Amino acid sequence: KAGVTQTPRYLIKTRGQQVTLSCSPISGHRSVSWYQQTPGQGLQFLFEYFSETQRNKGNFPGRFSGRQFSNSRSEMNVSTLELGDSALYLCASSLAIGDGEKLFFGSGTQLSVL
Amino acid sequence: QKEVEQDPGPLSVPEGAIVSLNCTYSNSAFQYFMWYRQYSRKGPELLMYTYSSGNKEDGRFTAQVDKSSKYISLFIRDSQPSDSATYLCAMKSAGNNRKLIWGLGTSLAVNP
């Protein structure tokens, strides 16, 4: 069974640009979550989608947005990039949302903002 | 003060050692406790999942939860160089809309 696939693996952008990251969850998984990981802050929750609806959102500015498609694939977008947006962006999928959810992560997209 | 505290290390041990990794937390409502392992340039992978208190064993790995002390531990027996990674604890309270709260991770190096 294929795991969670994230593309691209690496991105270099400049301040002010925008970026779109893609995530294909494990087949059959309907929940997709996005995280930002930095050495100083660790893993920080961005948002979670289930059945194309955003179910939960972290404390990030509106420049960070996402969506989920009917095939459960998800994209996240960051507009007007800032230097501080440089991070590893991780996508995780799970069968459902709820108490028993177990997350399966992709390898991430390493974003560098210059 | 962060809700979940985890010593970032780095922790360096010889091959075959017993490793103890720990997290403390402040929110008594946490019910679900997880340990993830993250290799360099990879995403985290779930190692252990525990509901409420007690111990759980899986091969060389044992997870312990002490809710009275708000303390969780991961023990690795007979550590191997392949165990060299960052270990992250994560926890959440009950309810569908509760977010996972993560520790910063402990970097472990097992030296042959």
XYZ file of C-alpha atoms in Angstrom:
226
model
C 0.000 0.000 0.000
C 1.452 3.333 -1.035
C 2.150 5.800 1.733
C 1.421 9.490 1.930
C 2.964 11.316 -1.014
C 3.966 14.959 -0.862
C 5.189 17.044 -3.766
C 7.464 18.747 -4.336
C 10.143 17.566 -1.871
C 12.074 20.823 -1.997
C 11.130 24.379 -2.898
C 13.037 27.628 -2.942
C 11.017 30.822 -3.137
C 11.598 34.508 -2.496
C 9.733 36.790 -0.138
C 6.375 37.918 -1.430
C 5.826 34.927 -3.692
C 3.179 32.321 -3.132
C 3.498 28.540 -3.051
C 1.213 25.523 -3.380
C 2.069 22.187 -1.818
C 0.356 18.926 -2.658
C -0.485 15.839 -0.613
C -1.919 12.490 -1.689
C -3.117 10.490 1.326
C -3.040 6.741 1.771
C -5.770 5.112 -0.285
C -8.959 4.977 1.750
C -7.900 7.683 4.188
C -10.323 10.580 4.248
C -8.665 12.885 6.740
C -5.668 15.023 5.854
C -3.808 17.263 8.290
C -1.031 19.726 7.622
C 1.804 20.644 9.966
C 4.677 23.087 9.926
C 7.906 21.843 11.511
C 10.782 24.108 12.534
C 13.691 23.422 14.903
C 12.589 26.062 17.385
C 8.824 25.501 17.407
C 8.599 21.820 16.553
C 5.450 20.494 14.903
C 2.677 23.043 14.706
C -0.786 22.180 13.474
C -2.028 24.144 10.478
C -5.386 22.596 9.575
C -7.295 19.380 9.084
C -9.669 18.382 6.312
C -12.193 15.601 6.237
C -14.522 14.944 3.315
C -13.513 18.225 1.657
C -14.416 20.272 4.760
C -11.994 22.019 7.058
C -12.665 20.497 10.485
C -9.971 22.108 12.569
C -7.582 25.008 12.246
C -4.396 26.044 14.035
C -3.177 29.511 14.949
C -1.688 30.591 11.654
C -2.431 33.781 9.701
C -4.848 33.807 6.811
C -1.928 33.631 4.352
C -2.003 29.892 5.023
C -4.918 28.135 3.382
C -5.808 24.696 2.215
C -8.381 22.591 0.491
C -9.284 18.982 -0.033
C -10.634 17.429 -3.192
C -13.252 14.719 -3.629
C -10.518 12.079 -4.024
C -9.118 13.168 -0.595
C -6.021 14.726 -2.112
C -5.162 18.011 -0.460
C -3.274 21.178 -1.251
C -2.049 23.944 0.972
C -1.204 27.420 -0.192
C 0.936 30.083 1.391
C 0.640 33.558 -0.066
C 2.976 36.527 0.381
C 5.810 34.386 1.682
C 7.902 35.626 4.585
C 11.379 34.518 5.666
C 9.846 32.915 8.745
C 7.790 30.572 6.568
C 10.931 28.549 5.847
C 10.137 25.145 7.310
C 9.355 21.518 6.640
C 5.672 21.194 5.761
C 4.245 17.818 6.607
C 1.022 16.236 5.537
C -0.543 13.392 7.492
C -3.500 11.202 6.653
C -5.764 9.061 8.786
C -8.820 6.897 8.241
C -11.114 9.247 10.124
C -11.096 12.039 12.627
C -11.789 11.252 16.222
C -10.353 9.819 19.373
C -8.685 6.837 17.809
C -7.032 8.557 14.901
C -3.509 7.514 14.060
C -1.567 9.712 11.737
C 0.564 8.575 8.827
C 2.974 11.225 7.602
C 4.541 11.963 4.256
C 8.211 12.900 3.907
C 7.361 16.565 3.744
C 8.126 19.540 1.547
C 11.178 21.531 2.611
C 10.417 25.170 1.842
C 13.163 27.767 1.856
C 12.207 31.433 1.562
C 15.033 33.762 0.532
C 5.122 27.272 29.719
C 4.457 24.800 26.928
C 1.718 22.223 27.388
C 4.191 19.451 26.574
C 7.856 19.567 27.563
C 10.485 17.294 26.070
C 14.239 17.478 26.544
C 15.671 18.037 23.038
C 18.964 16.269 23.844
C 20.988 15.283 21.954
C 21.252 11.954 23.673
C 24.191 9.733 22.709
C 24.413 6.107 23.872
C 26.460 3.028 22.958
C 24.846 0.209 21.037
C 23.003 -2.193 23.333
C 22.166 0.441 25.965
C 18.717 0.958 27.434
C 17.379 4.340 26.399
C 14.807 6.319 28.356
C 12.970 9.186 26.679
C 10.513 11.346 28.581
C 7.842 14.003 28.255
C 5.973 15.950 30.890
C 2.674 17.706 30.340
C 0.421 20.117 32.150
C -3.059 19.347 30.801
C -4.736 16.694 32.948
C -7.367 16.202 30.227
C -4.911 14.413 27.922
C -6.064 10.844 27.355
C -4.195 9.687 24.252
C -0.420 9.447 24.231
C 1.787 8.686 21.277
C 5.447 8.332 20.423
C 6.631 9.033 16.911
C 10.070 8.398 15.437
C 11.452 10.737 12.790
C 14.487 9.963 10.699
C 16.398 12.751 9.004
C 14.571 14.119 5.945
C 11.529 11.960 6.646
C 8.143 12.479 8.234
C 7.352 11.113 11.707
C 6.135 7.514 11.946
C 3.965 6.202 14.749
C 5.843 3.935 17.176
C 3.564 3.542 20.174
C -0.020 4.538 20.954
C -1.461 4.409 24.475
C -4.856 5.299 25.809
C -4.979 6.568 29.409
C -2.523 5.138 31.933
C -0.366 2.050 32.026
C 2.327 0.325 30.038
C 2.449 -0.948 26.507
C 5.179 -3.113 25.062
C 6.069 -3.760 21.429
C 9.277 -5.646 20.828
C 12.186 -3.599 22.165
C 9.944 -0.605 22.866
C 7.916 0.054 26.028
C 5.691 3.076 26.558
C 4.638 4.130 30.033
C 2.044 6.685 31.059
C 1.813 8.043 34.597
C -1.168 10.376 34.623
C -0.816 11.172 38.315
C 2.611 12.666 37.643
C 1.717 13.891 34.132
C 4.715 12.051 32.772
C 5.196 9.664 29.873
C 8.224 7.602 28.940
C 9.517 5.540 26.064
C 12.091 2.857 26.798
C 14.213 1.267 24.104
C 15.985 -1.960 25.063
C 19.086 -3.260 23.297
C 19.359 -0.041 21.300
C 20.655 -0.293 17.730
C 22.319 2.259 15.431
C 19.128 2.100 13.352
C 17.301 3.615 16.353
C 19.219 6.869 15.785
C 16.472 9.381 15.086
C 14.405 12.101 16.711
C 11.660 10.855 19.008
C 8.558 12.993 19.404
C 5.849 12.611 21.990
C 2.325 13.722 21.176
C -0.871 13.745 23.158
C -4.482 14.825 22.989
C -7.618 14.970 25.045
C -10.876 13.221 24.136
C -13.227 14.705 21.578
C -13.200 14.787 17.807
C -11.984 18.357 17.528
C -9.085 18.084 19.939
C -5.717 18.798 18.382
C -2.585 16.762 18.906
C -0.063 18.603 21.059
C 3.553 17.770 20.302
C 6.811 17.822 22.181
C 9.809 19.335 20.402
C 11.476 15.937 20.059
C 14.599 14.315 21.511
C 17.497 13.594 19.185
C 19.018 10.156 19.840
C 22.292 8.803 18.489
C 23.166 5.143 19.080
C 26.862 4.584 18.479
C 28.144 1.211 17.226
